[in-house]
mmCIF file with all atom_site columns, C-alpha atoms in Angstrom:
data_model
loop_
_atom_site.group_PDB
_atom_site.id
_atom_site.type_symbol
_atom_site.label_atom_id
_atom_site.label_alt_id
_atom_site.label_comp_id
_atom_site.label_asym_id
_atom_site.label_entity_id
_atom_site.label_seq_id
_atom_site.pdbx_PDB_ins_code
_atom_site.Cartn_x
_atom_site.Cartn_y
_atom_site.Cartn_z
_atom_site.occupancy
_atom_site.B_iso_or_equiv
_atom_site.pdbx_formal_charge
_atom_site.auth_seq_id
_atom_site.auth_comp_id
_atom_site.auth_asym_id
_atom_site.auth_atom_id
_atom_site.pdbx_PDB_model_num
ATOM 1   C CA . UNK F 1 1   ? -14.959 3.896  12.133  1.00 0.00 ? 85  UNK F CA 1
ATOM 2   C CA . UNK F 1 2   ? -14.870 7.636  11.343  1.00 0.00 ? 86  UNK F CA 1
ATOM 3   C CA . UNK F 1 3   ? -11.680 8.603  13.247  1.00 0.00 ? 87  UNK F CA 1
ATOM 4   C CA . UNK F 1 4   ? -10.700 12.196 12.457  1.00 0.00 ? 88  UNK F CA 1
ATOM 5   C CA . UNK F 1 5   ? -12.990 14.006 10.037  1.00 0.00 ? 89  UNK F CA 1
ATOM 6   C CA . UNK F 1 6   ? -12.188 17.412 8.579   1.00 0.00 ? 90  UNK F CA 1
ATOM 7   C CA . UNK F 1 7   ? -14.082 19.643 6.174   1.00 0.00 ? 91  UNK F CA 1
ATOM 8   C CA . UNK F 1 8   ? -13.961 21.067 3.587   1.00 0.00 ? 92  UNK F CA 1
ATOM 9   C CA . UNK F 1 9   ? -11.655 18.941 1.452   1.00 0.00 ? 93  UNK F CA 1
ATOM 10  C CA . UNK F 1 10  ? -10.893 21.760 -0.975  1.00 0.00 ? 94  UNK F CA 1
ATOM 11  C CA . UNK F 1 11  ? -11.385 25.504 -0.789  1.00 0.00 ? 95  UNK F CA 1
ATOM 12  C CA . UNK F 1 12  ? -10.287 28.570 -2.732  1.00 0.00 ? 96  UNK F CA 1
ATOM 13  C CA . UNK F 1 13  ? -10.240 31.835 -0.831  1.00 0.00 ? 97  UNK F CA 1
ATOM 14  C CA . UNK F 1 14  ? -9.614  35.388 -1.910  1.00 0.00 ? 98  UNK F CA 1
ATOM 15  C CA . UNK F 1 15  ? -7.064  37.474 -0.058  1.00 0.00 ? 99  UNK F CA 1
ATOM 16  C CA . UNK F 1 16  ? -8.633  38.968 3.042   1.00 0.00 ? 100 UNK F CA 1
ATOM 17  C CA . UNK F 1 17  ? -11.499 36.501 3.280   1.00 0.00 ? 101 UNK F CA 1
ATOM 18  C CA . UNK F 1 18  ? -12.147 34.450 6.382   1.00 0.00 ? 102 UNK F CA 1
ATOM 19  C CA . UNK F 1 19  ? -13.037 30.820 6.805   1.00 0.00 ? 103 UNK F CA 1
ATOM 20  C CA . UNK F 1 20  ? -13.166 27.999 9.316   1.00 0.00 ? 104 UNK F CA 1
ATOM 21  C CA . UNK F 1 21  ? -11.804 24.510 8.818   1.00 0.00 ? 105 UNK F CA 1
ATOM 22  C CA . UNK F 1 22  ? -13.880 22.054 10.802  1.00 0.00 ? 106 UNK F CA 1
ATOM 23  C CA . UNK F 1 23  ? -12.447 19.024 12.597  1.00 0.00 ? 107 UNK F CA 1
ATOM 24  C CA . UNK F 1 24  ? -14.123 16.388 14.703  1.00 0.00 ? 108 UNK F CA 1
ATOM 25  C CA . UNK F 1 25  ? -12.927 13.107 16.196  1.00 0.00 ? 109 UNK F CA 1
ATOM 26  C CA . UNK F 1 26  ? -14.899 10.243 17.658  1.00 0.00 ? 110 UNK F CA 1
ATOM 27  C CA . UNK F 1 27  ? -12.107 8.435  19.507  1.00 0.00 ? 111 UNK F CA 1
ATOM 28  C CA . UNK F 1 28  ? -12.480 10.377 22.777  1.00 0.00 ? 112 UNK F CA 1
ATOM 29  C CA . UNK F 1 29  ? -8.912  11.613 22.393  1.00 0.00 ? 113 UNK F CA 1
ATOM 30  C CA . UNK F 1 30  ? -7.762  14.296 24.796  1.00 0.00 ? 114 UNK F CA 1
ATOM 31  C CA . UNK F 1 31  ? -5.269  15.968 22.442  1.00 0.00 ? 115 UNK F CA 1
ATOM 32  C CA . UNK F 1 32  ? -6.097  17.569 19.129  1.00 0.00 ? 116 UNK F CA 1
ATOM 33  C CA . UNK F 1 33  ? -3.814  19.328 16.656  1.00 0.00 ? 117 UNK F CA 1
ATOM 34  C CA . UNK F 1 34  ? -3.757  21.385 13.507  1.00 0.00 ? 118 UNK F CA 1
ATOM 35  C CA . UNK F 1 35  ? -0.805  21.007 11.145  1.00 0.00 ? 119 UNK F CA 1
ATOM 36  C CA . UNK F 1 36  ? -0.014  22.570 7.825   1.00 0.00 ? 120 UNK F CA 1
ATOM 37  C CA . UNK F 1 37  ? 2.028   20.895 5.130   1.00 0.00 ? 121 UNK F CA 1
ATOM 38  C CA . UNK F 1 38  ? 3.688   22.904 2.389   1.00 0.00 ? 122 UNK F CA 1
ATOM 39  C CA . UNK F 1 39  ? 4.847   21.195 -0.836  1.00 0.00 ? 123 UNK F CA 1
ATOM 40  C CA . UNK F 1 40  ? 7.816   18.895 -0.294  1.00 0.00 ? 124 UNK F CA 1
ATOM 41  C CA . UNK F 1 41  ? 7.936   19.714 3.388   1.00 0.00 ? 125 UNK F CA 1
ATOM 42  C CA . UNK F 1 42  ? 7.087   18.051 6.647   1.00 0.00 ? 126 UNK F CA 1
ATOM 43  C CA . UNK F 1 43  ? 4.247   19.004 8.922   1.00 0.00 ? 127 UNK F CA 1
ATOM 44  C CA . UNK F 1 44  ? 4.343   22.190 10.957  1.00 0.00 ? 128 UNK F CA 1
ATOM 45  C CA . UNK F 1 45  ? 2.229   22.477 14.086  1.00 0.00 ? 129 UNK F CA 1
ATOM 46  C CA . UNK F 1 46  ? -0.128  25.468 14.088  1.00 0.00 ? 130 UNK F CA 1
ATOM 47  C CA . UNK F 1 47  ? -2.111  25.004 17.295  1.00 0.00 ? 131 UNK F CA 1
ATOM 48  C CA . UNK F 1 48  ? -2.894  22.169 19.634  1.00 0.00 ? 132 UNK F CA 1
ATOM 49  C CA . UNK F 1 49  ? -5.249  21.460 22.496  1.00 0.00 ? 133 UNK F CA 1
ATOM 50  C CA . UNK F 1 50  ? -4.754  19.200 25.488  1.00 0.00 ? 134 UNK F CA 1
ATOM 51  C CA . UNK F 1 51  ? -8.435  19.135 26.365  1.00 0.00 ? 135 UNK F CA 1
ATOM 52  C CA . UNK F 1 52  ? -11.699 21.013 26.132  1.00 0.00 ? 136 UNK F CA 1
ATOM 53  C CA . UNK F 1 53  ? -11.236 24.677 26.947  1.00 0.00 ? 137 UNK F CA 1
ATOM 54  C CA . UNK F 1 54  ? -7.432  24.615 26.582  1.00 0.00 ? 138 UNK F CA 1
ATOM 55  C CA . UNK F 1 55  ? -5.464  25.614 23.506  1.00 0.00 ? 139 UNK F CA 1
ATOM 56  C CA . UNK F 1 56  ? -1.804  26.430 22.885  1.00 0.00 ? 140 UNK F CA 1
ATOM 57  C CA . UNK F 1 57  ? 0.281   27.807 20.056  1.00 0.00 ? 141 UNK F CA 1
ATOM 58  C CA . UNK F 1 58  ? 2.488   25.575 18.001  1.00 0.00 ? 142 UNK F CA 1
ATOM 59  C CA . UNK F 1 59  ? 5.353   26.509 15.663  1.00 0.00 ? 143 UNK F CA 1
ATOM 60  C CA . UNK F 1 60  ? 3.401   28.636 13.161  1.00 0.00 ? 144 UNK F CA 1
ATOM 61  C CA . UNK F 1 61  ? 0.289   30.128 14.845  1.00 0.00 ? 145 UNK F CA 1
ATOM 62  C CA . UNK F 1 62  ? 0.265   33.580 13.215  1.00 0.00 ? 146 UNK F CA 1
ATOM 63  C CA . UNK F 1 63  ? -2.852  34.228 11.152  1.00 0.00 ? 147 UNK F CA 1
ATOM 64  C CA . UNK F 1 64  ? -4.863  31.447 12.779  1.00 0.00 ? 148 UNK F CA 1
ATOM 65  C CA . UNK F 1 65  ? -7.161  30.966 15.745  1.00 0.00 ? 149 UNK F CA 1
ATOM 66  C CA . UNK F 1 66  ? -8.658  27.894 17.355  1.00 0.00 ? 150 UNK F CA 1
ATOM 67  C CA . UNK F 1 67  ? -11.187 26.950 19.984  1.00 0.00 ? 151 UNK F CA 1
ATOM 68  C CA . UNK F 1 68  ? -11.958 23.701 21.811  1.00 0.00 ? 152 UNK F CA 1
ATOM 69  C CA . UNK F 1 69  ? -15.398 23.888 23.359  1.00 0.00 ? 153 UNK F CA 1
ATOM 70  C CA . UNK F 1 70  ? -15.900 20.120 23.304  1.00 0.00 ? 154 UNK F CA 1
ATOM 71  C CA . UNK F 1 71  ? -13.637 17.079 23.366  1.00 0.00 ? 155 UNK F CA 1
ATOM 72  C CA . UNK F 1 72  ? -14.737 16.132 19.841  1.00 0.00 ? 156 UNK F CA 1
ATOM 73  C CA . UNK F 1 73  ? -14.354 19.399 17.929  1.00 0.00 ? 157 UNK F CA 1
ATOM 74  C CA . UNK F 1 74  ? -11.357 21.598 17.161  1.00 0.00 ? 158 UNK F CA 1
ATOM 75  C CA . UNK F 1 75  ? -12.081 24.194 14.439  1.00 0.00 ? 159 UNK F CA 1
ATOM 76  C CA . UNK F 1 76  ? -9.302  26.275 12.862  1.00 0.00 ? 160 UNK F CA 1
ATOM 77  C CA . UNK F 1 77  ? -10.138 29.853 11.905  1.00 0.00 ? 161 UNK F CA 1
ATOM 78  C CA . UNK F 1 78  ? -8.354  31.940 9.269   1.00 0.00 ? 162 UNK F CA 1
ATOM 79  C CA . UNK F 1 79  ? -9.371  35.561 9.790   1.00 0.00 ? 163 UNK F CA 1
ATOM 80  C CA . UNK F 1 80  ? -7.672  37.435 6.925   1.00 0.00 ? 164 UNK F CA 1
ATOM 81  C CA . UNK F 1 81  ? -6.487  34.943 4.362   1.00 0.00 ? 165 UNK F CA 1
ATOM 82  C CA . UNK F 1 82  ? -3.076  35.581 2.805   1.00 0.00 ? 166 UNK F CA 1
ATOM 83  C CA . UNK F 1 83  ? -1.307  33.776 -0.077  1.00 0.00 ? 167 UNK F CA 1
ATOM 84  C CA . UNK F 1 84  ? 1.225   32.441 2.438   1.00 0.00 ? 168 UNK F CA 1
ATOM 85  C CA . UNK F 1 85  ? -1.586  30.392 3.942   1.00 0.00 ? 169 UNK F CA 1
ATOM 86  C CA . UNK F 1 86  ? -1.968  28.353 0.772   1.00 0.00 ? 170 UNK F CA 1
ATOM 87  C CA . UNK F 1 87  ? -1.232  24.875 2.050   1.00 0.00 ? 171 UNK F CA 1
ATOM 88  C CA . UNK F 1 88  ? -2.664  21.517 2.986   1.00 0.00 ? 172 UNK F CA 1
ATOM 89  C CA . UNK F 1 89  ? -4.092  21.472 6.485   1.00 0.00 ? 173 UNK F CA 1
ATOM 90  C CA . UNK F 1 90  ? -4.299  18.349 8.617   1.00 0.00 ? 174 UNK F CA 1
ATOM 91  C CA . UNK F 1 91  ? -6.277  17.942 11.779  1.00 0.00 ? 175 UNK F CA 1
ATOM 92  C CA . UNK F 1 92  ? -5.153  15.190 14.116  1.00 0.00 ? 176 UNK F CA 1
ATOM 93  C CA . UNK F 1 93  ? -5.890  13.733 17.513  1.00 0.00 ? 177 UNK F CA 1
ATOM 94  C CA . UNK F 1 94  ? -4.232  11.480 20.045  1.00 0.00 ? 178 UNK F CA 1
ATOM 95  C CA . UNK F 1 95  ? -4.614  10.061 23.489  1.00 0.00 ? 179 UNK F CA 1
ATOM 96  C CA . UNK F 1 96  ? -1.571  11.159 25.443  1.00 0.00 ? 180 UNK F CA 1
ATOM 97  C CA . UNK F 1 97  ? -0.723  8.972  28.340  1.00 0.00 ? 181 UNK F CA 1
ATOM 98  C CA . UNK F 1 98  ? 1.912   6.676  29.772  1.00 0.00 ? 182 UNK F CA 1
ATOM 99  C CA . UNK F 1 99  ? 1.860   4.436  26.705  1.00 0.00 ? 183 UNK F CA 1
ATOM 100 C CA . UNK F 1 100 ? 2.961   7.173  24.344  1.00 0.00 ? 184 UNK F CA 1
ATOM 101 C CA . UNK F 1 101 ? 1.426   9.520  21.857  1.00 0.00 ? 185 UNK F CA 1
ATOM 102 C CA . UNK F 1 102 ? 0.290   8.080  18.549  1.00 0.00 ? 186 UNK F CA 1
ATOM 103 C CA . UNK F 1 103 ? -1.327  10.765 16.453  1.00 0.00 ? 187 UNK F CA 1
ATOM 104 C CA . UNK F 1 104 ? -4.109  9.944  14.020  1.00 0.00 ? 188 UNK F CA 1
ATOM 105 C CA . UNK F 1 105 ? -4.622  12.288 11.096  1.00 0.00 ? 189 UNK F CA 1
ATOM 106 C CA . UNK F 1 106 ? -7.580  13.387 9.052   1.00 0.00 ? 190 UNK F CA 1
ATOM 107 C CA . UNK F 1 107 ? -7.578  13.260 5.260   1.00 0.00 ? 191 UNK F CA 1
ATOM 108 C CA . UNK F 1 108 ? -6.488  16.874 4.805   1.00 0.00 ? 192 UNK F CA 1
ATOM 109 C CA . UNK F 1 109 ? -7.970  20.143 3.545   1.00 0.00 ? 193 UNK F CA 1
ATOM 110 C CA . UNK F 1 110 ? -6.432  21.759 0.481   1.00 0.00 ? 194 UNK F CA 1
ATOM 111 C CA . UNK F 1 111 ? -6.616  25.553 0.758   1.00 0.00 ? 195 UNK F CA 1
ATOM 112 C CA . UNK F 1 112 ? -5.613  28.006 -1.948  1.00 0.00 ? 196 UNK F CA 1
ATOM 113 C CA . UNK F 1 113 ? -5.566  31.761 -1.329  1.00 0.00 ? 197 UNK F CA 1
ATOM 114 C CA . UNK F 1 114 ? -5.611  33.899 -4.465  1.00 0.00 ? 198 UNK F CA 1
ATOM 115 C CA . UNK I 2 1   ? 17.761  23.458 17.917  1.00 0.00 ? 4   UNK I CA 1
ATOM 116 C CA . UNK I 2 2   ? 15.536  20.464 17.648  1.00 0.00 ? 5   UNK I CA 1
ATOM 117 C CA . UNK I 2 3   ? 15.301  18.917 14.231  1.00 0.00 ? 6   UNK I CA 1
ATOM 118 C CA . UNK I 2 4   ? 14.426  15.671 12.654  1.00 0.00 ? 7   UNK I CA 1
ATOM 119 C CA . UNK I 2 5   ? 15.821  15.169 9.199   1.00 0.00 ? 8   UNK I CA 1
ATOM 120 C CA . UNK I 2 6   ? 15.909  12.579 6.489   1.00 0.00 ? 9   UNK I CA 1
ATOM 121 C CA . UNK I 2 7   ? 19.134  11.874 4.619   1.00 0.00 ? 10  UNK I CA 1
ATOM 122 C CA . UNK I 2 8   ? 17.699  11.473 1.099   1.00 0.00 ? 11  UNK I CA 1
ATOM 123 C CA . UNK I 2 9   ? 14.674  13.046 -0.547  1.00 0.00 ? 12  UNK I CA 1
ATOM 124 C CA . UNK I 2 10  ? 13.847  10.061 -2.801  1.00 0.00 ? 13  UNK I CA 1
ATOM 125 C CA . UNK I 2 11  ? 14.412  6.333  -2.832  1.00 0.00 ? 14  UNK I CA 1
ATOM 126 C CA . UNK I 2 12  ? 13.731  4.043  -5.789  1.00 0.00 ? 15  UNK I CA 1
ATOM 127 C CA . UNK I 2 13  ? 13.622  0.289  -5.237  1.00 0.00 ? 16  UNK I CA 1
ATOM 128 C CA . UNK I 2 14  ? 12.750  -2.761 -7.279  1.00 0.00 ? 17  UNK I CA 1
ATOM 129 C CA . UNK I 2 15  ? 9.555   -4.558 -6.377  1.00 0.00 ? 18  UNK I CA 1
ATOM 130 C CA . UNK I 2 16  ? 10.391  -7.465 -4.102  1.00 0.00 ? 19  UNK I CA 1
ATOM 131 C CA . UNK I 2 17  ? 13.579  -5.906 -2.765  1.00 0.00 ? 20  UNK I CA 1
ATOM 132 C CA . UNK I 2 18  ? 13.966  -4.641 0.777   1.00 0.00 ? 21  UNK I CA 1
ATOM 133 C CA . UNK I 2 19  ? 13.814  -0.893 1.415   1.00 0.00 ? 22  UNK I CA 1
ATOM 134 C CA . UNK I 2 20  ? 15.685  1.022  4.071   1.00 0.00 ? 23  UNK I CA 1
ATOM 135 C CA . UNK I 2 21  ? 14.688  4.580  4.909   1.00 0.00 ? 24  UNK I CA 1
ATOM 136 C CA . UNK I 2 22  ? 16.957  6.497  7.251   1.00 0.00 ? 25  UNK I CA 1
ATOM 137 C CA . UNK I 2 23  ? 16.317  9.379  9.607   1.00 0.00 ? 26  UNK I CA 1
ATOM 138 C CA . UNK I 2 24  ? 18.497  11.448 11.928  1.00 0.00 ? 27  UNK I CA 1
ATOM 139 C CA . UNK I 2 25  ? 17.287  13.323 14.963  1.00 0.00 ? 28  UNK I CA 1
ATOM 140 C CA . UNK I 2 26  ? 19.078  15.905 17.061  1.00 0.00 ? 29  UNK I CA 1
ATOM 141 C CA . UNK I 2 27  ? 17.098  16.103 20.309  1.00 0.00 ? 30  UNK I CA 1
ATOM 142 C CA . UNK I 2 28  ? 18.784  13.836 22.842  1.00 0.00 ? 31  UNK I CA 1
ATOM 143 C CA . UNK I 2 29  ? 15.721  14.101 25.081  1.00 0.00 ? 32  UNK I CA 1
ATOM 144 C CA . UNK I 2 30  ? 13.525  12.354 22.520  1.00 0.00 ? 33  UNK I CA 1
ATOM 145 C CA . UNK I 2 31  ? 12.263  9.031  23.784  1.00 0.00 ? 34  UNK I CA 1
ATOM 146 C CA . UNK I 2 32  ? 9.488   8.122  21.388  1.00 0.00 ? 35  UNK I CA 1
ATOM 147 C CA . UNK I 2 33  ? 9.729   7.785  17.618  1.00 0.00 ? 36  UNK I CA 1
ATOM 148 C CA . UNK I 2 34  ? 7.131   7.105  14.984  1.00 0.00 ? 37  UNK I CA 1
ATOM 149 C CA . UNK I 2 35  ? 7.162   6.339  11.287  1.00 0.00 ? 38  UNK I CA 1
ATOM 150 C CA . UNK I 2 36  ? 4.284   7.596  9.172   1.00 0.00 ? 39  UNK I CA 1
ATOM 151 C CA . UNK I 2 37  ? 3.328   6.777  5.587   1.00 0.00 ? 40  UNK I CA 1
ATOM 152 C CA . UNK I 2 38  ? 1.554   9.357  3.477   1.00 0.00 ? 41  UNK I CA 1
ATOM 153 C CA . UNK I 2 39  ? -0.048  8.324  0.214   1.00 0.00 ? 42  UNK I CA 1
ATOM 154 C CA . UNK I 2 40  ? -0.852  10.936 -2.392  1.00 0.00 ? 43  UNK I CA 1
ATOM 155 C CA . UNK I 2 41  ? -3.849  13.036 -1.403  1.00 0.00 ? 44  UNK I CA 1
ATOM 156 C CA . UNK I 2 42  ? -4.185  11.504 2.038   1.00 0.00 ? 45  UNK I CA 1
ATOM 157 C CA . UNK I 2 43  ? -3.179  12.219 5.595   1.00 0.00 ? 46  UNK I CA 1
ATOM 158 C CA . UNK I 2 44  ? -0.181  10.551 7.268   1.00 0.00 ? 47  UNK I CA 1
ATOM 159 C CA . UNK I 2 45  ? -0.888  7.031  8.462   1.00 0.00 ? 48  UNK I CA 1
ATOM 160 C CA . UNK I 2 46  ? 0.807   5.463  11.470  1.00 0.00 ? 49  UNK I CA 1
ATOM 161 C CA . UNK I 2 47  ? 3.146   2.581  10.549  1.00 0.00 ? 50  UNK I CA 1
ATOM 162 C CA . UNK I 2 48  ? 5.190   1.689  13.595  1.00 0.00 ? 51  UNK I CA 1
ATOM 163 C CA . UNK I 2 49  ? 6.649   3.279  16.695  1.00 0.00 ? 52  UNK I CA 1
ATOM 164 C CA . UNK I 2 50  ? 9.514   2.631  19.071  1.00 0.00 ? 53  UNK I CA 1
ATOM 165 C CA . UNK I 2 51  ? 10.459  3.850  22.506  1.00 0.00 ? 54  UNK I CA 1
ATOM 166 C CA . UNK I 2 52  ? 13.988  4.760  23.487  1.00 0.00 ? 55  UNK I CA 1
ATOM 167 C CA . UNK I 2 53  ? 14.341  1.744  25.789  1.00 0.00 ? 56  UNK I CA 1
ATOM 168 C CA . UNK I 2 54  ? 14.276  -0.476 22.695  1.00 0.00 ? 57  UNK I CA 1
ATOM 169 C CA . UNK I 2 55  ? 16.640  -0.699 19.736  1.00 0.00 ? 58  UNK I CA 1
ATOM 170 C CA . UNK I 2 56  ? 14.450  -2.767 17.429  1.00 0.00 ? 59  UNK I CA 1
ATOM 171 C CA . UNK I 2 57  ? 10.791  -3.347 16.880  1.00 0.00 ? 60  UNK I CA 1
ATOM 172 C CA . UNK I 2 58  ? 9.089   -5.447 14.228  1.00 0.00 ? 61  UNK I CA 1
ATOM 173 C CA . UNK I 2 59  ? 5.716   -5.214 12.613  1.00 0.00 ? 62  UNK I CA 1
ATOM 174 C CA . UNK I 2 60  ? 4.186   -6.795 9.577   1.00 0.00 ? 63  UNK I CA 1
ATOM 175 C CA . UNK I 2 61  ? 6.897   -6.507 6.873   1.00 0.00 ? 64  UNK I CA 1
ATOM 176 C CA . UNK I 2 62  ? 8.342   -3.478 8.663   1.00 0.00 ? 65  UNK I CA 1
ATOM 177 C CA . UNK I 2 63  ? 11.137  -3.127 11.191  1.00 0.00 ? 66  UNK I CA 1
ATOM 178 C CA . UNK I 2 64  ? 12.252  0.020  12.966  1.00 0.00 ? 67  UNK I CA 1
ATOM 179 C CA . UNK I 2 65  ? 15.786  0.281  14.283  1.00 0.00 ? 68  UNK I CA 1
ATOM 180 C CA . UNK I 2 66  ? 16.901  2.905  16.779  1.00 0.00 ? 69  UNK I CA 1
ATOM 181 C CA . UNK I 2 67  ? 20.524  3.809  17.447  1.00 0.00 ? 70  UNK I CA 1
ATOM 182 C CA . UNK I 2 68  ? 20.562  6.268  20.301  1.00 0.00 ? 71  UNK I CA 1
ATOM 183 C CA . UNK I 2 69  ? 24.343  6.588  20.243  1.00 0.00 ? 72  UNK I CA 1
ATOM 184 C CA . UNK I 2 70  ? 24.312  8.297  16.863  1.00 0.00 ? 73  UNK I CA 1
ATOM 185 C CA . UNK I 2 71  ? 20.685  9.489  17.074  1.00 0.00 ? 74  UNK I CA 1
ATOM 186 C CA . UNK I 2 72  ? 19.621  7.532  14.039  1.00 0.00 ? 75  UNK I CA 1
ATOM 187 C CA . UNK I 2 73  ? 16.347  5.852  13.165  1.00 0.00 ? 76  UNK I CA 1
ATOM 188 C CA . UNK I 2 74  ? 15.621  3.596  10.227  1.00 0.00 ? 77  UNK I CA 1
ATOM 189 C CA . UNK I 2 75  ? 12.597  1.920  8.710   1.00 0.00 ? 78  UNK I CA 1
ATOM 190 C CA . UNK I 2 76  ? 13.084  -1.351 6.883   1.00 0.00 ? 79  UNK I CA 1
ATOM 191 C CA . UNK I 2 77  ? 10.366  -2.641 4.573   1.00 0.00 ? 80  UNK I CA 1
ATOM 192 C CA . UNK I 2 78  ? 10.684  -6.261 3.513   1.00 0.00 ? 81  UNK I CA 1
ATOM 193 C CA . UNK I 2 79  ? 9.675   -7.421 0.038   1.00 0.00 ? 82  UNK I CA 1
ATOM 194 C CA . UNK I 2 80  ? 8.644   -3.948 -1.082  1.00 0.00 ? 83  UNK I CA 1
ATOM 195 C CA . UNK I 2 81  ? 5.374   -3.822 -2.987  1.00 0.00 ? 84  UNK I CA 1
ATOM 196 C CA . UNK I 2 82  ? 3.880   -1.201 -5.337  1.00 0.00 ? 85  UNK I CA 1
ATOM 197 C CA . UNK I 2 83  ? 1.443   -0.273 -2.567  1.00 0.00 ? 86  UNK I CA 1
ATOM 198 C CA . UNK I 2 84  ? 4.401   0.829  -0.462  1.00 0.00 ? 87  UNK I CA 1
ATOM 199 C CA . UNK I 2 85  ? 5.016   3.767  -2.818  1.00 0.00 ? 88  UNK I CA 1
ATOM 200 C CA . UNK I 2 86  ? 4.428   6.855  -0.694  1.00 0.00 ? 89  UNK I CA 1
ATOM 201 C CA . UNK I 2 87  ? 6.155   9.568  1.287   1.00 0.00 ? 90  UNK I CA 1
ATOM 202 C CA . UNK I 2 88  ? 7.546   8.376  4.602   1.00 0.00 ? 91  UNK I CA 1
ATOM 203 C CA . UNK I 2 89  ? 8.031   10.641 7.607   1.00 0.00 ? 92  UNK I CA 1
ATOM 204 C CA . UNK I 2 90  ? 9.873   10.027 10.808  1.00 0.00 ? 93  UNK I CA 1
ATOM 205 C CA . UNK I 2 91  ? 8.711   11.924 13.875  1.00 0.00 ? 94  UNK I CA 1
ATOM 206 C CA . UNK I 2 92  ? 10.077  12.263 17.360  1.00 0.00 ? 95  UNK I CA 1
ATOM 207 C CA . UNK I 2 93  ? 8.941   13.530 20.726  1.00 0.00 ? 96  UNK I CA 1
ATOM 208 C CA . UNK I 2 94  ? 9.666   13.217 24.386  1.00 0.00 ? 97  UNK I CA 1
ATOM 209 C CA . UNK I 2 95  ? 6.843   12.021 26.567  1.00 0.00 ? 98  UNK I CA 1
ATOM 210 C CA . UNK I 2 96  ? 7.077   12.538 30.281  1.00 0.00 ? 99  UNK I CA 1
ATOM 211 C CA . UNK I 2 97  ? 3.897   10.924 31.545  1.00 0.00 ? 100 UNK I CA 1
ATOM 212 C CA . UNK I 2 98  ? 0.978   13.318 31.544  1.00 0.00 ? 101 UNK I CA 1
ATOM 213 C CA . UNK I 2 99  ? 2.909   16.206 30.018  1.00 0.00 ? 102 UNK I CA 1
ATOM 214 C CA . UNK I 2 100 ? 2.346   17.928 26.729  1.00 0.00 ? 103 UNK I CA 1
ATOM 215 C CA . UNK I 2 101 ? 4.131   16.162 23.942  1.00 0.00 ? 104 UNK I CA 1
ATOM 216 C CA . UNK I 2 102 ? 4.335   17.437 20.427  1.00 0.00 ? 105 UNK I CA 1
ATOM 217 C CA . UNK I 2 103 ? 5.713   15.544 17.498  1.00 0.00 ? 106 UNK I CA 1
ATOM 218 C CA . UNK I 2 104 ? 8.501   17.012 15.390  1.00 0.00 ? 107 UNK I CA 1
ATOM 219 C CA . UNK I 2 105 ? 8.348   15.741 11.828  1.00 0.00 ? 108 UNK I CA 1
ATOM 220 C CA . UNK I 2 106 ? 11.092  15.317 9.269   1.00 0.00 ? 109 UNK I CA 1
ATOM 221 C CA . UNK I 2 107 ? 10.663  16.603 5.721   1.00 0.00 ? 110 UNK I CA 1
ATOM 222 C CA . UNK I 2 108 ? 9.730   13.252 4.258   1.00 0.00 ? 111 UNK I CA 1
ATOM 223 C CA . UNK I 2 109 ? 11.283  10.857 1.764   1.00 0.00 ? 112 UNK I CA 1
ATOM 224 C CA . UNK I 2 110 ? 9.527   9.551  -1.310  1.00 0.00 ? 113 UNK I CA 1
ATOM 225 C CA . UNK I 2 111 ? 9.685   5.801  -1.848  1.00 0.00 ? 114 UNK I CA 1
ATOM 226 C CA . UNK I 2 112 ? 9.127   4.757  -5.441  1.00 0.00 ? 115 UNK I CA 1
ATOM 227 C CA . UNK I 2 113 ? 8.725   1.070  -6.240  1.00 0.00 ? 116 UNK I CA 1
ATOM 228 C CA . UNK I 2 114 ? 9.744   -0.080 -9.734  1.00 0.00 ? 117 UNK I CA 1
ATOM 229 C CA . UNK I 2 115 ? 7.744   -2.988 -11.187 1.00 0.00 ? 118 UNK I CA 1
#
């Protein structure tokens, strides 16, 4: 039972570098999300997608881009890494319907920008 | 504005005692609430949820209480065990059927279980 899988687990970037955090889910969920979690804080929504081909900004989208070409995959792109993007990133997915919206999270990706 | 907040940043309990973690929310339109547990180095894990048409829901050793009058949510853990040590988040959303629904998370409270 893989659930939500994200890679890499850890990464150190230099200021100005670019990278992509990969995320895939095998639960056929329609919604996918990227959150960031700063130390001692709750989760902030970066971007989300309600289905393949559709993405929307969350609370803190600046400095990030996403795409959703398939139901399973939702990569997060950092184009010009900045120290403010040092954080733990969580990918998540859910099936949104009449029964509610329970989100399932990946294990997290620890990113440090130096 | 919308916010979901937790009253205390840390909670220390004796093993075997019951734990109560409280959460306040400010969005009156919220109709769906979830408690998550996050262990060190891991992603949040779903514990229990409750819809606004209920005021209590029970799971295995956990109970969630919802007081819509004062916009308050609590998580009760019975017979707290060392494995319950983690950060707990409440989250809220409103879910019109078929519409976008995004969770708003509180900051989290750390539960520490003393042996």
